[in-house]
Amino acid sequence: MNNIVSKDIDARRRELLMMRLKRSAAPRAASFAPPAISRANRNAPLPLSFAQQRLWFLDQLDPNASLAYHMPAALRLDGDLDHAALRAALNEVVARHEALRTTFATEAGDPVQVVGPADAGFPLAEQDLSHLDAKDREEAVERISREEVAKPFSLGAGPLVRGQLLRLGQQSHILLVTQHHIVSDGWSIGVLVREIGALYAAFVAGKPSPLPPMVLQYADYAAWQRGWLQGEVLAAQTAFWKDHLGGAPAVLDLPTDRPRQLVRANAGGVVEFSLPAKLAETLRQQAQRHGATLFMSLFAAWSLLLARLSGQGDVVVGTAVANRQRTEIEHLMGFFVNTLALRTRIDEDTTVGGLLASVRQTLLGAYDHQDLPFEQIVDALQPTRSTSYSPIFQAMFSMNNTPGGALDMVGLEITPLEQARNTTQFDISMMLTEAAGGIGGSISYAADLFDVGTVQRIASSFVTIVTAMAEGDERKVNALPLMDAVQHSSVALLGNASGDFDANFTIHGRFEEQAAAQPDAIALIVDGQQMTYEELNSNANRMAHRLLELGVQPDDRVAICAERGFGMIAGLLAIMKAGAGYVPLDPVYPDDRLAFMLGDCAPRVVLADSALASRLDVGAASLMLLDDDFCAQPAHNPALEVSPSSLAYVIYTSGSTGLPKGVMIEHRNVARLMTATDHWFGFGPSDVWTLFHSFAFDFSVWEIWGALLTGGRLVVVPYLASRAPQEFY
């Protein structure tokens, strides 16, 4: 997908080729063998490749989204730079590669490639910063670099590659080159580097270009791809990916610091980390025992970590392949890179060895079917499209284990410069680079979802889980640690979080103790009216006995839809007193969300204000109105055994990553919350709390029961007051 994820293909391709030679699979049918690539008709419209078409379409939807597909590079050039030779070399590269002088237009409603003239030249601007002092010069370089990366490209007007040469002094320059991904990829950067080096050396010496003439161009490949990937070939490739990805979760539901927004932003950040050389060698040996590669081992670890963090045993992670299986396109510049969506399924019995074997099989199968562009896979699967997350997968993995080609320019010492990556295409992406000193790693993340501290912990967990995997093939992967010894010690010290809490705790049981101890104390205040603990307990008891008459049993779900008031609080208590768990339905929710939650939780009974009942499709559930007269019911506490492990309530997530999900919470979870935090606050009868949040939002658990389980007073804030700061004050 982006330029940093396709440099490792050469070594991985050699490894996978050796594996395939050992397999007994039948050879590809002759009808599936791809034909030779030939020159496309330049008198006819030139189609886009499938990958180009996707980026073009994204640009049409939101031109700002293209910022995530900018490919910046920066080099420091120290020595006697020949400006004319450099400019000539860059111009010659543009002349050689049509992709670098291509723009995109629309003909008869379809996008087409428009190739500019060979003498279009490389747009290189020059700025002299040598007159500035050192500090101002450094600040100017940073500012210009940021502006260069952030400056948008016009796919219709072009050019889609540009550069700036910054003069720092007579013997010191910085070269900035920015390309749009639609005309280039990571492999192309290697081509660019080699050709600039060869051309610069020749032009400095006054010689002509030493490079052979180009036989094919990227447009020829795009036309060939369109012609070949159809019929039986397309059907066979599509069938594999449909089978591989069918039924996979649409969204990787990682715990984020902020809810997913309706429209995904491109802002991102990066966290760096490393794996020591000894650990890398142990992993390599472990992989070899299973007929796998180091890439497969580390990919397995990343997939496992994502599965553990998300709580999903079925995860899909993307990885990029250079997609240059044919020798005639290895020397072309263009957007060839393809993305494979790799699915990993993990259950509680999976061992490290079993995970490696599964990942190996998945990767080999995927590489055998890598011809189908990711764009075609998306079209075939027809996933629910959303502006808040990418389709099929939201996490990436890549590894560069091939020595990169360094730019060699005669008479110059060249140093690559790191450029801040402040955009990202996915929720979270891991990039690993293998070197003699171990493995360097970085995690790119969506800044609208994650804080840097969270991603630092994810990086630490990756190192921990990789270390644990290396310690034994038979270890169960779901039992591998995610925290190191220091983190474990820190967690244990947080408020004595491992301390004892009441083993017999139930929410309504603790409330009943408060009602018995101080029956006349004020429990609730709603719009200036008061209710004592005894009154609230009696009202809840009468409702609970009616629920029991309606057949409510332990661990049933009882949905409740009510405006904020006495009835709502009494209803929550009544549901738990009847042994069930409450499912709060906020009346401000749209009807379709209320209908989904009712259908999903399958309640035994639905409690509702009479004014709201008509909005609810209760289905097979019984309907009980909160404002009915329950005076005929007993006022004493129901004699019902409810354990701390019984269901207390179900809170539904926002649904921003797909459908809402009901989270089932037991009574003992609330006991742990109250016990673990009591020493900080010392809750007691003198406290006054506000119920400010919706009772369908989990923070309301703290507000409601923090007051009523400690003898405090709960003031119910009207909904409109919660939206008007001055009125709330």
PDB file of N, CA and C in Angstrom, residues 356-394:
ATOM      1  N   LEU A 356       2.190 -21.245  13.931  1.00  0.00           N
ATOM      2  CA  LEU A 356       3.164 -21.092  12.854  1.00  0.00           C
ATOM      3  C   LEU A 356       2.779 -21.937  11.639  1.00  0.00           C
ATOM      4  N   ALA A 357       2.319 -23.154  11.889  1.00  0.00           N
ATOM      5  CA  ALA A 357       1.915 -24.020  10.776  1.00  0.00           C
ATOM      6  C   ALA A 357       0.723 -23.433  10.035  1.00  0.00           C
ATOM      7  N   SER A 358      -0.233 -22.895  10.785  1.00  0.00           N
ATOM      8  CA  SER A 358      -1.423 -22.306  10.169  1.00  0.00           C
ATOM      9  C   SER A 358      -1.068 -21.071   9.349  1.00  0.00           C
ATOM     10  N   VAL A 359      -0.225 -20.205   9.913  1.00  0.00           N
ATOM     11  CA  VAL A 359       0.174 -18.986   9.204  1.00  0.00           C
ATOM     12  C   VAL A 359       0.973 -19.331   7.956  1.00  0.00           C
ATOM     13  N   ARG A 360       1.840 -20.330   8.050  1.00  0.00           N
ATOM     14  CA  ARG A 360       2.619 -20.760   6.882  1.00  0.00           C
ATOM     15  C   ARG A 360       1.696 -21.187   5.754  1.00  0.00           C
ATOM     16  N   GLN A 361       0.705 -22.004   6.070  1.00  0.00           N
ATOM     17  CA  GLN A 361      -0.229 -22.474   5.046  1.00  0.00           C
ATOM     18  C   GLN A 361      -1.012 -21.309   4.441  1.00  0.00           C
ATOM     19  N   THR A 362      -1.446 -20.398   5.291  1.00  0.00           N
ATOM     20  CA  THR A 362      -2.203 -19.237   4.810  1.00  0.00           C
ATOM     21  C   THR A 362      -1.368 -18.393   3.852  1.00  0.00           C
ATOM     22  N   LEU A 363      -0.128 -18.110   4.224  1.00  0.00           N
ATOM     23  CA  LEU A 363       0.720 -17.257   3.403  1.00  0.00           C
ATOM     24  C   LEU A 363       1.059 -17.913   2.073  1.00  0.00           C
ATOM     25  N   LEU A 364       1.366 -19.198   2.088  1.00  0.00           N
ATOM     26  CA  LEU A 364       1.697 -19.866   0.831  1.00  0.00           C
ATOM     27  C   LEU A 364       0.495 -19.866  -0.112  1.00  0.00           C
ATOM     28  N   GLY A 365      -0.689 -20.116   0.435  1.00  0.00           N
ATOM     29  CA  GLY A 365      -1.884 -20.074  -0.403  1.00  0.00           C
ATOM     30  C   GLY A 365      -2.150 -18.692  -0.954  1.00  0.00           C
ATOM     31  N   ALA A 366      -1.945 -17.682  -0.120  1.00  0.00           N
ATOM     32  CA  ALA A 366      -2.179 -16.306  -0.561  1.00  0.00           C
ATOM     33  C   ALA A 366      -1.197 -15.892  -1.643  1.00  0.00           C
ATOM     34  N   TYR A 367       0.076 -16.272  -1.493  1.00  0.00           N
ATOM     35  CA  TYR A 367       1.055 -15.903  -2.508  1.00  0.00           C
ATOM     36  C   TYR A 367       0.806 -16.622  -3.825  1.00  0.00           C
ATOM     37  N   ASP A 368       0.207 -17.811  -3.766  1.00  0.00           N
ATOM     38  CA  ASP A 368      -0.159 -18.503  -4.997  1.00  0.00           C
ATOM     39  C   ASP A 368      -1.309 -17.818  -5.719  1.00  0.00           C
ATOM     40  N   HIS A 369      -2.020 -16.929  -5.027  1.00  0.00           N
ATOM     41  CA  HIS A 369      -3.181 -16.244  -5.615  1.00  0.00           C
ATOM     42  C   HIS A 369      -3.037 -14.729  -5.476  1.00  0.00           C
ATOM     43  N   GLN A 370      -1.816 -14.240  -5.584  1.00  0.00           N
ATOM     44  CA  GLN A 370      -1.567 -12.820  -5.385  1.00  0.00           C
ATOM     45  C   GLN A 370      -1.840 -11.978  -6.625  1.00  0.00           C
ATOM     46  N   ASP A 371      -2.189 -12.615  -7.729  1.00  0.00           N
ATOM     47  CA  ASP A 371      -2.408 -11.843  -8.962  1.00  0.00           C
ATOM     48  C   ASP A 371      -3.647 -10.963  -8.885  1.00  0.00           C
ATOM     49  N   LEU A 372      -4.657 -11.409  -8.112  1.00  0.00           N
ATOM     50  CA  LEU A 372      -5.899 -10.642  -8.060  1.00  0.00           C
ATOM     51  C   LEU A 372      -5.696  -9.372  -7.243  1.00  0.00           C
ATOM     52  N   PRO A 373      -5.894  -8.209  -7.845  1.00  0.00           N
ATOM     53  CA  PRO A 373      -5.717  -6.957  -7.098  1.00  0.00           C
ATOM     54  C   PRO A 373      -6.680  -6.875  -5.919  1.00  0.00           C
ATOM     55  N   PHE A 374      -6.216  -6.251  -4.873  1.00  0.00           N
ATOM     56  CA  PHE A 374      -7.046  -6.110  -3.675  1.00  0.00           C
ATOM     57  C   PHE A 374      -8.368  -5.427  -4.002  1.00  0.00           C
ATOM     58  N   GLU A 375      -8.337  -4.511  -4.948  1.00  0.00           N
ATOM     59  CA  GLU A 375      -9.552  -3.797  -5.335  1.00  0.00           C
ATOM     60  C   GLU A 375     -10.611  -4.761  -5.856  1.00  0.00           C
ATOM     61  N   GLN A 376     -10.164  -5.801  -6.570  1.00  0.00           N
ATOM     62  CA  GLN A 376     -11.088  -6.793  -7.097  1.00  0.00           C
ATOM     63  C   GLN A 376     -11.639  -7.678  -5.981  1.00  0.00           C
ATOM     64  N   ILE A 377     -10.823  -7.928  -4.977  1.00  0.00           N
ATOM     65  CA  ILE A 377     -11.287  -8.721  -3.835  1.00  0.00           C
ATOM     66  C   ILE A 377     -12.410  -7.976  -3.112  1.00  0.00           C
ATOM     67  N   VAL A 378     -12.210  -6.686  -2.914  1.00  0.00           N
ATOM     68  CA  VAL A 378     -13.241  -5.881  -2.259  1.00  0.00           C
ATOM     69  C   VAL A 378     -14.527  -5.909  -3.075  1.00  0.00           C
ATOM     70  N   ASP A 379     -14.410  -5.765  -4.399  1.00  0.00           N
ATOM     71  CA  ASP A 379     -15.601  -5.803  -5.254  1.00  0.00           C
ATOM     72  C   ASP A 379     -16.303  -7.151  -5.160  1.00  0.00           C
ATOM     73  N   ALA A 380     -15.510  -8.229  -5.068  1.00  0.00           N
ATOM     74  CA  ALA A 380     -16.098  -9.569  -5.029  1.00  0.00           C
ATOM     75  C   ALA A 380     -16.806  -9.839  -3.704  1.00  0.00           C
ATOM     76  N   LEU A 381     -16.221  -9.376  -2.601  1.00  0.00           N
ATOM     77  CA  LEU A 381     -16.796  -9.647  -1.282  1.00  0.00           C
ATOM     78  C   LEU A 381     -17.947  -8.710  -0.935  1.00  0.00           C
ATOM     79  N   GLN A 382     -17.965  -7.526  -1.551  1.00  0.00           N
ATOM     80  CA  GLN A 382     -19.027  -6.547  -1.302  1.00  0.00           C
ATOM     81  C   GLN A 382     -19.251  -6.296   0.197  1.00  0.00           C
ATOM     82  N   PRO A 383     -18.189  -5.928   0.930  1.00  0.00           N
ATOM     83  CA  PRO A 383     -18.381  -5.650   2.356  1.00  0.00           C
ATOM     84  C   PRO A 383     -19.183  -4.372   2.559  1.00  0.00           C
ATOM     85  N   THR A 384     -19.775  -4.243   3.743  1.00  0.00           N
ATOM     86  CA  THR A 384     -20.445  -2.994   4.080  1.00  0.00           C
ATOM     87  C   THR A 384     -19.406  -1.877   4.084  1.00  0.00           C
ATOM     88  N   ARG A 385     -19.618  -0.865   3.257  1.00  0.00           N
ATOM     89  CA  ARG A 385     -18.628   0.208   3.145  1.00  0.00           C
ATOM     90  C   ARG A 385     -18.909   1.284   4.183  1.00  0.00           C
ATOM     91  N   SER A 386     -17.847   1.817   4.728  1.00  0.00           N
ATOM     92  CA  SER A 386     -17.961   2.845   5.756  1.00  0.00           C
ATOM     93  C   SER A 386     -16.871   3.878   5.538  1.00  0.00           C
ATOM     94  N   THR A 387     -17.200   5.120   5.846  1.00  0.00           N
ATOM     95  CA  THR A 387     -16.198   6.187   5.773  1.00  0.00           C
ATOM     96  C   THR A 387     -15.328   6.223   7.022  1.00  0.00           C
ATOM     97  N   SER A 388     -15.634   5.371   8.021  1.00  0.00           N
ATOM     98  CA  SER A 388     -14.888   5.426   9.275  1.00  0.00           C
ATOM     99  C   SER A 388     -13.789   4.377   9.372  1.00  0.00           C
ATOM    100  N   TYR A 389     -13.748   3.401   8.464  1.00  0.00           N
ATOM    101  CA  TYR A 389     -12.681   2.402   8.497  1.00  0.00           C
ATOM    102  C   TYR A 389     -12.501   1.799   7.106  1.00  0.00           C
ATOM    103  N   SER A 390     -11.325   1.246   6.869  1.00  0.00           N
ATOM    104  CA  SER A 390     -11.021   0.653   5.570  1.00  0.00           C
ATOM    105  C   SER A 390     -11.678  -0.713   5.451  1.00  0.00           C
ATOM    106  N   PRO A 391     -12.044  -1.127   4.246  1.00  0.00           N
ATOM    107  CA  PRO A 391     -12.731  -2.407   4.089  1.00  0.00           C
ATOM    108  C   PRO A 391     -11.785  -3.590   4.247  1.00  0.00           C
ATOM    109  N   ILE A 392     -12.315  -4.716   4.686  1.00  0.00           N
ATOM    110  CA  ILE A 392     -11.664  -6.019   4.824  1.00  0.00           C
ATOM    111  C   ILE A 392     -10.715  -6.056   6.020  1.00  0.00           C
ATOM    112  N   PHE A 393      -9.779  -5.103   6.115  1.00  0.00           N
ATOM    113  CA  PHE A 393      -8.839  -5.100   7.244  1.00  0.00           C
ATOM    114  C   PHE A 393      -8.505  -3.660   7.620  1.00  0.00           C
ATOM    115  N   GLN A 394      -8.074  -3.501   8.880  1.00  0.00           N
ATOM    116  CA  GLN A 394      -7.690  -2.174   9.372  1.00  0.00           C
ATOM    117  C   GLN A 394      -6.299  -2.186   9.994  1.00  0.00           C
TER     118      GLN A 394
END
